[in-house]
mmCIF file of C-alpha atoms in Angstrom:
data_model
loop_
_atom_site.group_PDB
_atom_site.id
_atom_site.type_symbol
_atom_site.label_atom_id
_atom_site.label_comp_id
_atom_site.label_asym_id
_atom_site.label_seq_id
_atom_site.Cartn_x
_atom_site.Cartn_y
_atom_site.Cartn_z
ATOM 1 C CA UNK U 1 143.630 185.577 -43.347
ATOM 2 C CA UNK U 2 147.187 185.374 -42.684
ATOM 3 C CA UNK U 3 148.303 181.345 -43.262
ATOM 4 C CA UNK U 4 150.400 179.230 -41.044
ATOM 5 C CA UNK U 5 153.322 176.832 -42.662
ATOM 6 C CA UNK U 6 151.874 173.328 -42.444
ATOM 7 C CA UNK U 7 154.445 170.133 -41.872
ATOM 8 C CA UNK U 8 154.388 169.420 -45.819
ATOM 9 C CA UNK U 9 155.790 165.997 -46.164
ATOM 10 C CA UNK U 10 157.325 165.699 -42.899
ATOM 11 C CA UNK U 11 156.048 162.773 -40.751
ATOM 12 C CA UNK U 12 155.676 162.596 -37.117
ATOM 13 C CA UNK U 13 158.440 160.064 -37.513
ATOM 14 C CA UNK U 14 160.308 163.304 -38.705
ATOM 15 C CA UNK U 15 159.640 165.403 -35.744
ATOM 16 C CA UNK U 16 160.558 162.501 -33.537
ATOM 17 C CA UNK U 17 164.064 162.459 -34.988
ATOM 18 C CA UNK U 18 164.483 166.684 -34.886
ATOM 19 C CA UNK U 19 163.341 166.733 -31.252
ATOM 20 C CA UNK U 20 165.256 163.974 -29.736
ATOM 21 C CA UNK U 21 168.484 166.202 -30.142
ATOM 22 C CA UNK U 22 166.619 168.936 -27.706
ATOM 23 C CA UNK U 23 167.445 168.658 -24.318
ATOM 24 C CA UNK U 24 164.183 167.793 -23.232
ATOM 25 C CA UNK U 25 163.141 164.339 -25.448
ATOM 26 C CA UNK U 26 158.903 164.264 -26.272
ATOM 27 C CA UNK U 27 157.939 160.817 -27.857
ATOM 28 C CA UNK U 28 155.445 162.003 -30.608
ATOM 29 C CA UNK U 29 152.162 159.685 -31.331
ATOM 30 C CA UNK U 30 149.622 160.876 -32.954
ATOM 31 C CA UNK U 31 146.388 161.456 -30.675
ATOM 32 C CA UNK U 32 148.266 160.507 -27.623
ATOM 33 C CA UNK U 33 148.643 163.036 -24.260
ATOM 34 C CA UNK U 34 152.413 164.435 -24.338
ATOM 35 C CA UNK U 35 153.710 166.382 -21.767
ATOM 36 C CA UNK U 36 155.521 168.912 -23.717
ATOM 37 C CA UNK U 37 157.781 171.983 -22.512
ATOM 38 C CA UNK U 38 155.950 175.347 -23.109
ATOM 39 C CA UNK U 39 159.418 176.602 -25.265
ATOM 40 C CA UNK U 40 158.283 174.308 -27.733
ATOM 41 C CA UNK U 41 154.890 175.630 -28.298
ATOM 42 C CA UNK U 42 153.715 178.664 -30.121
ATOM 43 C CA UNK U 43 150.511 180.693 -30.372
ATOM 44 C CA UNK U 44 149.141 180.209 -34.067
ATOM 45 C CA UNK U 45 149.844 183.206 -36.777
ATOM 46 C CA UNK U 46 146.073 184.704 -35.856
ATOM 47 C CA UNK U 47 144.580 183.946 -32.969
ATOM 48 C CA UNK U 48 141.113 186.298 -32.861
ATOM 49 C CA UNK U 49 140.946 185.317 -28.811
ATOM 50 C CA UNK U 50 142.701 187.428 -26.938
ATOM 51 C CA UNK U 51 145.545 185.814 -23.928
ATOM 52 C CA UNK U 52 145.044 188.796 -21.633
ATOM 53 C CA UNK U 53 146.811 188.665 -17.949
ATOM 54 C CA UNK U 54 143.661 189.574 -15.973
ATOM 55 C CA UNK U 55 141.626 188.373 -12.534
ATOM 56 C CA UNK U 56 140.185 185.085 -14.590
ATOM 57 C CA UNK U 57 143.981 184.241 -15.687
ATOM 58 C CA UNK U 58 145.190 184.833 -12.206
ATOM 59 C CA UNK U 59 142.351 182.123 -11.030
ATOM 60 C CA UNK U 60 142.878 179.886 -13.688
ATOM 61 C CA UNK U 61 146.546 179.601 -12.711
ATOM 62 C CA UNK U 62 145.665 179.367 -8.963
ATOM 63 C CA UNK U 63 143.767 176.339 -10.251
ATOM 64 C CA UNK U 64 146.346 174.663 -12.378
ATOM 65 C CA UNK U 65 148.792 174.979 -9.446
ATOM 66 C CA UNK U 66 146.126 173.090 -7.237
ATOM 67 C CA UNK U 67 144.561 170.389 -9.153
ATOM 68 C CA UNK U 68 146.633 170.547 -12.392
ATOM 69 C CA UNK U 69 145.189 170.787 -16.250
ATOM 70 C CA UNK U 70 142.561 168.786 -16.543
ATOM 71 C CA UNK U 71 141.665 169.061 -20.583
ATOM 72 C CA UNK U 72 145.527 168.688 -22.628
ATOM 73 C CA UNK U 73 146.334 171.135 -25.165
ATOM 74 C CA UNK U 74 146.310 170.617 -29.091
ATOM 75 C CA UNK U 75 149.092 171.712 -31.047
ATOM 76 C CA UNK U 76 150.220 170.527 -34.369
ATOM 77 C CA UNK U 77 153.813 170.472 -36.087
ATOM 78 C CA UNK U 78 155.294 173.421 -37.772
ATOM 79 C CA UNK U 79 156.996 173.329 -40.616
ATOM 80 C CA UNK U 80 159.887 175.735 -38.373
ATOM 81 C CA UNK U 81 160.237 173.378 -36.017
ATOM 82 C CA UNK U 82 158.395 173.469 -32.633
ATOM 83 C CA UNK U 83 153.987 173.289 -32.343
ATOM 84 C CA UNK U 84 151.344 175.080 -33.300
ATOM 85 C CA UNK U 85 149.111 175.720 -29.963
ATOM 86 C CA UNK U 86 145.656 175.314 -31.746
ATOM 87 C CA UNK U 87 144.270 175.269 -28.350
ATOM 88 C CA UNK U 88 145.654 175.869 -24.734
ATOM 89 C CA UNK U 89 146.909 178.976 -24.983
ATOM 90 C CA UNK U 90 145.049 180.472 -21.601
ATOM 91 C CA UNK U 91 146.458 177.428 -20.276
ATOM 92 C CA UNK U 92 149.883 177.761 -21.767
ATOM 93 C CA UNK U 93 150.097 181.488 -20.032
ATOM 94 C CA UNK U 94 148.754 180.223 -16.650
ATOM 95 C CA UNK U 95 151.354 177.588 -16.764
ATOM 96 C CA UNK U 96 154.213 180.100 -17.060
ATOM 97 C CA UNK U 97 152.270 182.675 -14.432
ATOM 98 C CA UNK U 98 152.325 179.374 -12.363
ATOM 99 C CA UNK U 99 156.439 178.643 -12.966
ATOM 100 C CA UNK U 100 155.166 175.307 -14.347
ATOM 101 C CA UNK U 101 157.706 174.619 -17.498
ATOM 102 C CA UNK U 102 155.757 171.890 -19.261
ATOM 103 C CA UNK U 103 152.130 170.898 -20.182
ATOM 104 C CA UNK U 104 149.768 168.445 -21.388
ATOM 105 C CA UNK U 105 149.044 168.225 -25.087
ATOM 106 C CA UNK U 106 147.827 166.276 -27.677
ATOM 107 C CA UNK U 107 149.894 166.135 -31.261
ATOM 108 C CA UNK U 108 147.733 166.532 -34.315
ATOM 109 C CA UNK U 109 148.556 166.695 -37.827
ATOM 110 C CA UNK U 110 146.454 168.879 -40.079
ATOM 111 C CA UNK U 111 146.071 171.690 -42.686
ATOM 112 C CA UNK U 112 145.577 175.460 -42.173
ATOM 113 C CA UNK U 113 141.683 174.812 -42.661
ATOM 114 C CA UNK U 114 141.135 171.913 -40.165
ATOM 115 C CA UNK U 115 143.851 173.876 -37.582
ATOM 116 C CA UNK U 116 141.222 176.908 -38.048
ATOM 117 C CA UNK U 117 138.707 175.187 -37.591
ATOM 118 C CA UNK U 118 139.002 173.301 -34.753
ATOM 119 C CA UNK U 119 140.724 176.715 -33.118
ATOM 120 C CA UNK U 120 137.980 178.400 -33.216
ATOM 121 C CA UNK U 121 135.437 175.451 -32.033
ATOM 122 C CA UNK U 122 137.462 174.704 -29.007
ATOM 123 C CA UNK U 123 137.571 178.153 -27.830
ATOM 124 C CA UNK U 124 133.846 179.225 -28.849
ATOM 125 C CA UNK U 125 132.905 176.320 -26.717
ATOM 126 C CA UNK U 126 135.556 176.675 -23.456
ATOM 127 C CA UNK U 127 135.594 180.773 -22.775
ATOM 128 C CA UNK U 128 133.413 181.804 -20.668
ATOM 129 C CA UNK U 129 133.420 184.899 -22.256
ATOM 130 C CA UNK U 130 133.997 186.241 -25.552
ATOM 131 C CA UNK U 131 134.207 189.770 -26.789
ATOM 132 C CA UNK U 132 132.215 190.876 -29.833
ATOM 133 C CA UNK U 133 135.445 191.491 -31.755
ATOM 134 C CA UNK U 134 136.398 188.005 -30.869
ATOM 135 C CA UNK U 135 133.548 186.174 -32.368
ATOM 136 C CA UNK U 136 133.281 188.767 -35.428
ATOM 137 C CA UNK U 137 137.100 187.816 -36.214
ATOM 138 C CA UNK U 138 136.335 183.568 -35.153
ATOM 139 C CA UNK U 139 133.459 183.969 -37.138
ATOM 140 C CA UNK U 140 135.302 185.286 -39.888
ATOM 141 C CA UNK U 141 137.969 182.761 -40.087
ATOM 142 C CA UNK U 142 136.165 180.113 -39.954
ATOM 143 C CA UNK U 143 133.677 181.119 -43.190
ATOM 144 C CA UNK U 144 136.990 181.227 -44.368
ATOM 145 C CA UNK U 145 138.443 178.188 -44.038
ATOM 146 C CA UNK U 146 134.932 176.272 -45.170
ATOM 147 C CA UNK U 147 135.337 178.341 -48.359
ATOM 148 C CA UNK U 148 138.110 177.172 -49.063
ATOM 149 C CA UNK U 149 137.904 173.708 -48.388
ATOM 150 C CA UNK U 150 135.321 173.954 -51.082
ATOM 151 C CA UNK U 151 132.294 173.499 -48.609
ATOM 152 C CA UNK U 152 129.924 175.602 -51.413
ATOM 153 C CA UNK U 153 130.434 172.223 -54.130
ATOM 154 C CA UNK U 154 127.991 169.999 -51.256
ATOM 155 C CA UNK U 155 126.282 172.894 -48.814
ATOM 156 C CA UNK U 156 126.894 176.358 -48.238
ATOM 157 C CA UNK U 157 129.635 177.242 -45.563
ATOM 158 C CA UNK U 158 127.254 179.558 -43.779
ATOM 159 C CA UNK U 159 124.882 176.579 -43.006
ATOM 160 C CA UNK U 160 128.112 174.350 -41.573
ATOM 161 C CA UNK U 161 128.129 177.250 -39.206
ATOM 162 C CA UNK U 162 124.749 177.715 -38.031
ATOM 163 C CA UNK U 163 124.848 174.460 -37.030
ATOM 164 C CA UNK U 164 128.301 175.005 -35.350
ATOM 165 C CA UNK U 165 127.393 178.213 -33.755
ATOM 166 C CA UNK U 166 123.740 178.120 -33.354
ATOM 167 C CA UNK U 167 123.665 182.130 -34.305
ATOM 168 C CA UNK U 168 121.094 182.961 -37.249
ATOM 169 C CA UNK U 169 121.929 183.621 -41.190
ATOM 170 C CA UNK U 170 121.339 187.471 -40.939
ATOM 171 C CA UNK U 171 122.763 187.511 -37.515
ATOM 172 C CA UNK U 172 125.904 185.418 -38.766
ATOM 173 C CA UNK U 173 126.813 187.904 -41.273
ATOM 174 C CA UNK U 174 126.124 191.129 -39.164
ATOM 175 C CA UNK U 175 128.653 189.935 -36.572
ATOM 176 C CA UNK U 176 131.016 189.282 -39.251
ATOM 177 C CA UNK U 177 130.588 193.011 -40.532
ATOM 178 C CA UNK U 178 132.475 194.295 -37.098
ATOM 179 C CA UNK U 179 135.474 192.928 -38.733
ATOM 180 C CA UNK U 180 135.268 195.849 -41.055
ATOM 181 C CA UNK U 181 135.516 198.280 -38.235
ATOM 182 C CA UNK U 182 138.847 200.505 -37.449
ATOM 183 C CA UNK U 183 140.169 199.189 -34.653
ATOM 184 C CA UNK U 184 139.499 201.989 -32.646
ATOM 185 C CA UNK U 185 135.791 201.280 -33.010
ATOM 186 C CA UNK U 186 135.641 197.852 -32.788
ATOM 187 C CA UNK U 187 137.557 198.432 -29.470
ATOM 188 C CA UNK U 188 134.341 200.887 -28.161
ATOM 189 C CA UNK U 189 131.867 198.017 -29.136
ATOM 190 C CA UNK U 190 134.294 195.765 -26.763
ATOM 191 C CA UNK U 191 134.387 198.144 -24.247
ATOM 192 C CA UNK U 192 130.467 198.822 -24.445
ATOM 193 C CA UNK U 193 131.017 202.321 -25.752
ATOM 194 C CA UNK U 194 129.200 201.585 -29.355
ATOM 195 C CA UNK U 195 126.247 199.342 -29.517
ATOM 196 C CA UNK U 196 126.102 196.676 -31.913
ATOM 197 C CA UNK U 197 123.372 197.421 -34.599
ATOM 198 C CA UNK U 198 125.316 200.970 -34.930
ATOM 199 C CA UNK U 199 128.577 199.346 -35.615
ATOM 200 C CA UNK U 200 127.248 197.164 -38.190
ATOM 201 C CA UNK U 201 126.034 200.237 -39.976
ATOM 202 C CA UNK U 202 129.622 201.727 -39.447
ATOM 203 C CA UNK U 203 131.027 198.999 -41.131
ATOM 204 C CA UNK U 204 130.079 200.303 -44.071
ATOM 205 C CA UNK U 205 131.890 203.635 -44.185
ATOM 206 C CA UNK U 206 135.210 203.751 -45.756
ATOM 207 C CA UNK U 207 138.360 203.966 -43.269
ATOM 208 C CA UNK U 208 138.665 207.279 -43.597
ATOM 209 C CA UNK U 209 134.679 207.900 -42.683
ATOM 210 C CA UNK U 210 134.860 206.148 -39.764
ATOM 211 C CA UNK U 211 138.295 207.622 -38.437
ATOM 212 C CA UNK U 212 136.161 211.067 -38.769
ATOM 213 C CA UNK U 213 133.426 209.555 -36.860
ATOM 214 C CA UNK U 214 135.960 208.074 -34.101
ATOM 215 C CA UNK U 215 137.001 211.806 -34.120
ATOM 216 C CA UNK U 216 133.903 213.391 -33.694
ATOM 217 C CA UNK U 217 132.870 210.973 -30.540
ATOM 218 C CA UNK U 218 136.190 211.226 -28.904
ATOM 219 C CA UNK U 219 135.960 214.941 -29.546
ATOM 220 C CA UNK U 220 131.766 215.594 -28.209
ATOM 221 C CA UNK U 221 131.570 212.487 -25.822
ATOM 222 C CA UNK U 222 128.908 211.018 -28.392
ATOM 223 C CA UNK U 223 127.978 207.300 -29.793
ATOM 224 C CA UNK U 224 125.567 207.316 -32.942
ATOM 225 C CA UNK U 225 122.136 205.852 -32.195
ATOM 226 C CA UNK U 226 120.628 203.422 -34.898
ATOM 227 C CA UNK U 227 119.174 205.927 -36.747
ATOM 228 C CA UNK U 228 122.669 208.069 -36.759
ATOM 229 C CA UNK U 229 124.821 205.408 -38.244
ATOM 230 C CA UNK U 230 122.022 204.382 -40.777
ATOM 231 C CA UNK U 231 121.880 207.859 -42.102
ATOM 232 C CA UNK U 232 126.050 208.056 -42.506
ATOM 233 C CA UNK U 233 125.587 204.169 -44.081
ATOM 234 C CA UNK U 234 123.561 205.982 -46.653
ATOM 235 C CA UNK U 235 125.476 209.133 -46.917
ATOM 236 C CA UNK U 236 128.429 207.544 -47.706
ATOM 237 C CA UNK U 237 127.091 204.570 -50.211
ATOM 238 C CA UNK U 238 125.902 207.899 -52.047
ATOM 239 C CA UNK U 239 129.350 209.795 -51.922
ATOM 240 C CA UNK U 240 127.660 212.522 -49.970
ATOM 241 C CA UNK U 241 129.360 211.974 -46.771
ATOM 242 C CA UNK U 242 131.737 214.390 -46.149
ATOM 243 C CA UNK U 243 133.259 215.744 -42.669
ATOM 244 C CA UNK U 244 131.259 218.359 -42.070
ATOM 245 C CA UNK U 245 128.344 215.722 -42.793
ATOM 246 C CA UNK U 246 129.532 213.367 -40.143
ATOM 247 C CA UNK U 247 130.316 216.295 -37.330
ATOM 248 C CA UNK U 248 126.162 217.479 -37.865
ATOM 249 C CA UNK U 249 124.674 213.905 -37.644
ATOM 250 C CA UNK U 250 126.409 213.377 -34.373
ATOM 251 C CA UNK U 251 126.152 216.662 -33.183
ATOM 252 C CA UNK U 252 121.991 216.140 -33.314
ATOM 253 C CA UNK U 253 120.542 215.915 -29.823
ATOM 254 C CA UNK U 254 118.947 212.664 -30.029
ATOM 255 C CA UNK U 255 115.078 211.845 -29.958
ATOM 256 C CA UNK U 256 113.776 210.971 -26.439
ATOM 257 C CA UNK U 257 112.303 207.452 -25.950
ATOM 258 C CA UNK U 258 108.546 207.460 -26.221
ATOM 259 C CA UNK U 259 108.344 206.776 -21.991
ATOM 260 C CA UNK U 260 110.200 209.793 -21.702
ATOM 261 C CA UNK U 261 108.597 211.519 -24.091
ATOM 262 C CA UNK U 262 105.217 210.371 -21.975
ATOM 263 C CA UNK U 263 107.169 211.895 -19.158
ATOM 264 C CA UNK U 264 107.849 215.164 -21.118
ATOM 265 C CA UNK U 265 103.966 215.732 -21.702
ATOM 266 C CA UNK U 266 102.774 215.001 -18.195
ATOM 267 C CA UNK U 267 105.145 217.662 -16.380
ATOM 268 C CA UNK U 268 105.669 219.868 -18.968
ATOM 269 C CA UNK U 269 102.533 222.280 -17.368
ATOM 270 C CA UNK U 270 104.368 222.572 -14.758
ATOM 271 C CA UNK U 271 107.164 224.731 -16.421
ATOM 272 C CA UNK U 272 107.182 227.576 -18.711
ATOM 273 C CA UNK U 273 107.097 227.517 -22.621
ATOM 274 C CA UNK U 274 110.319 228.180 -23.467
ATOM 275 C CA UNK U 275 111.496 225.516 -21.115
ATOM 276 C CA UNK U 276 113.741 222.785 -23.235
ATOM 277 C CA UNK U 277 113.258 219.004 -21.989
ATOM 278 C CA UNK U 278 117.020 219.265 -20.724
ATOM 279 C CA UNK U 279 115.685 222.467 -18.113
ATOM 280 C CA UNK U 280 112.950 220.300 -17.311
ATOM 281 C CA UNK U 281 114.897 217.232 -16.488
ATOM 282 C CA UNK U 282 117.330 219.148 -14.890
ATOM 283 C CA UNK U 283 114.980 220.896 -12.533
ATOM 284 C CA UNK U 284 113.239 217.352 -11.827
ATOM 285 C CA UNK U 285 116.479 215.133 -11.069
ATOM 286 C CA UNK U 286 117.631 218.304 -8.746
ATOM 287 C CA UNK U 287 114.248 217.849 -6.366
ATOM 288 C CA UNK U 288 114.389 214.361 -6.460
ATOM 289 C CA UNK U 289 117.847 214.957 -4.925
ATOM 290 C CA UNK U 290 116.824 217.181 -2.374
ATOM 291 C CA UNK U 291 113.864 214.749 -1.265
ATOM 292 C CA UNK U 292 116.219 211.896 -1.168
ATOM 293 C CA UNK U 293 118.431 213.818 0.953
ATOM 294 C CA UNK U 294 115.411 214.953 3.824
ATOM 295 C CA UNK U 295 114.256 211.283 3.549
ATOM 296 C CA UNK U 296 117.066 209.113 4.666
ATOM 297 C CA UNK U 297 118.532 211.769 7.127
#
């Protein structure tokens, strides 16, 4: 994880004395409500939750330019000058959609652990919604930082965050797998276009696999079921999965679900032999057409 500058042995003191030849003056105390300008503030190195400029930003500004922010920011100084926006930066973005210049924060000196830390708590706990790529990178970061603030010498990190998160051992770790995904796959799982227990399984395939695999969906309009990606997990942990492997496995029609396979055995007297569960459907959905159609006329 890429690491932010901390203040090093600069005080708040410090800061007080850089900023005051700004044009715009902001009294530093420790754990005290500033209101700072927004040029002064800037988004941490990694951020896993996205700032994007959508319908929920547009109301969340509408609402700041009624009733104002009602929870301050938290930023803490960088060792560049200016503050770290641990958290606020929705709020920082609907203040400039807004044309408000300054905002609410509280100043807070810590290390690149706690900063992580209490980054990825605030926003886990304030967004209404999170995409799975989101928590898989949050997730991430955070085992992160409790490894390296030596958690493992007094309890293991991954018990800190089942207590944070409230998200099971086995469940922890197969969100954090997504993080392993190309970006073009972990953006399908976003965008509902891969389920989740498949993309865990992807996670295993080299770069290259899964850029084939990427490929091959874009290419057929296909997303592995369970039982796809399991079989290209074990492929390729055997160095058998080639290309040409990859194109077959998703090129397999899958297996209907047992209720349609139900289905399948109560009309299939109705159609000849030869008939292929695609005919039948086909031939089925068409009639139910044509009945809707006399019915509501």
């Amino acid at each position: 994880m890429p690491k932010t500058k901390t203040s090093g042995n600069l005080a708040l003191a410090d800061y007080n004395d850089i900023f005051a030849s700004t044009t715009t003056v902001v009294t530093i105390n420790e754990g005290h409500i500033v209101e700072m300008p927004l040029s002064d503030m800037y988004p941490p190195e990694f951020h896993p939750f996205q700032v994007n400029d959508d319908l929920s930003m547009y109301r969340l500004s509408m609402n700041i330019t009624k009733h104002g922010i009602r929870e301050p920011g938290l930023v803490r100084p960088r060792y560049d000058g200016g503050y770290e926006l641990l958290c606020g930066n929705r709020r920082k973005r609907a203040c400039e959609l807004a044309g408000i210049s300054t905002m609410p924060v509280i100043v807070r000196e810590m290390d690149d652990d706690d900063a992580v830390l209490v980054m990825v708590d605030s926003n886990l706990e304030q967004r209404e919604k999170i995409l799975p790529s989101e928590r898989a990178w949050a997730f991430r970061v955070m085992m992160e930082a409790l490894n390296h603030r030596g958690v493992k010498s007094e309890s293991n990190s991954y018990e800190i965050m089942i207590e944070r998160t409230g998200v099971k051992k086995s469940q922890l770790f197969r969100i954090i797998r997504l993080t392993e995904l190309i970006v073009v796959l972990i953006d399908k799982v976003d965008a509902n276009q891969l389920a989740f227990n498949p993309a865990v399984e992807l996670s295993y395939l080299t770069q290259k696999q899964q850029t084939t695999v990427a490929d091959v969906m874009a290419a057929n309009e296909v997303k592995p079921s369970l039982s796809q990606a399991q079989r290209l997990k074990k492929l390729s942990q055997s160095g058998e999965l080639t290309d040409a492997a990859i194109d077959m496995v998703l090129s397999e029609e899958k297996k209907p679900s047992k209720t349609k396979q139900t289905d399948n055995i109560r009309y299939r007297s109705f159609f000849p032999q030869h008939y292929s569960t695609k005919q039948i459907d086909g031939i089925i959905i068409g009639l139910l057409k044509d009945w809707k159609a006399k019915v509501t006329l």
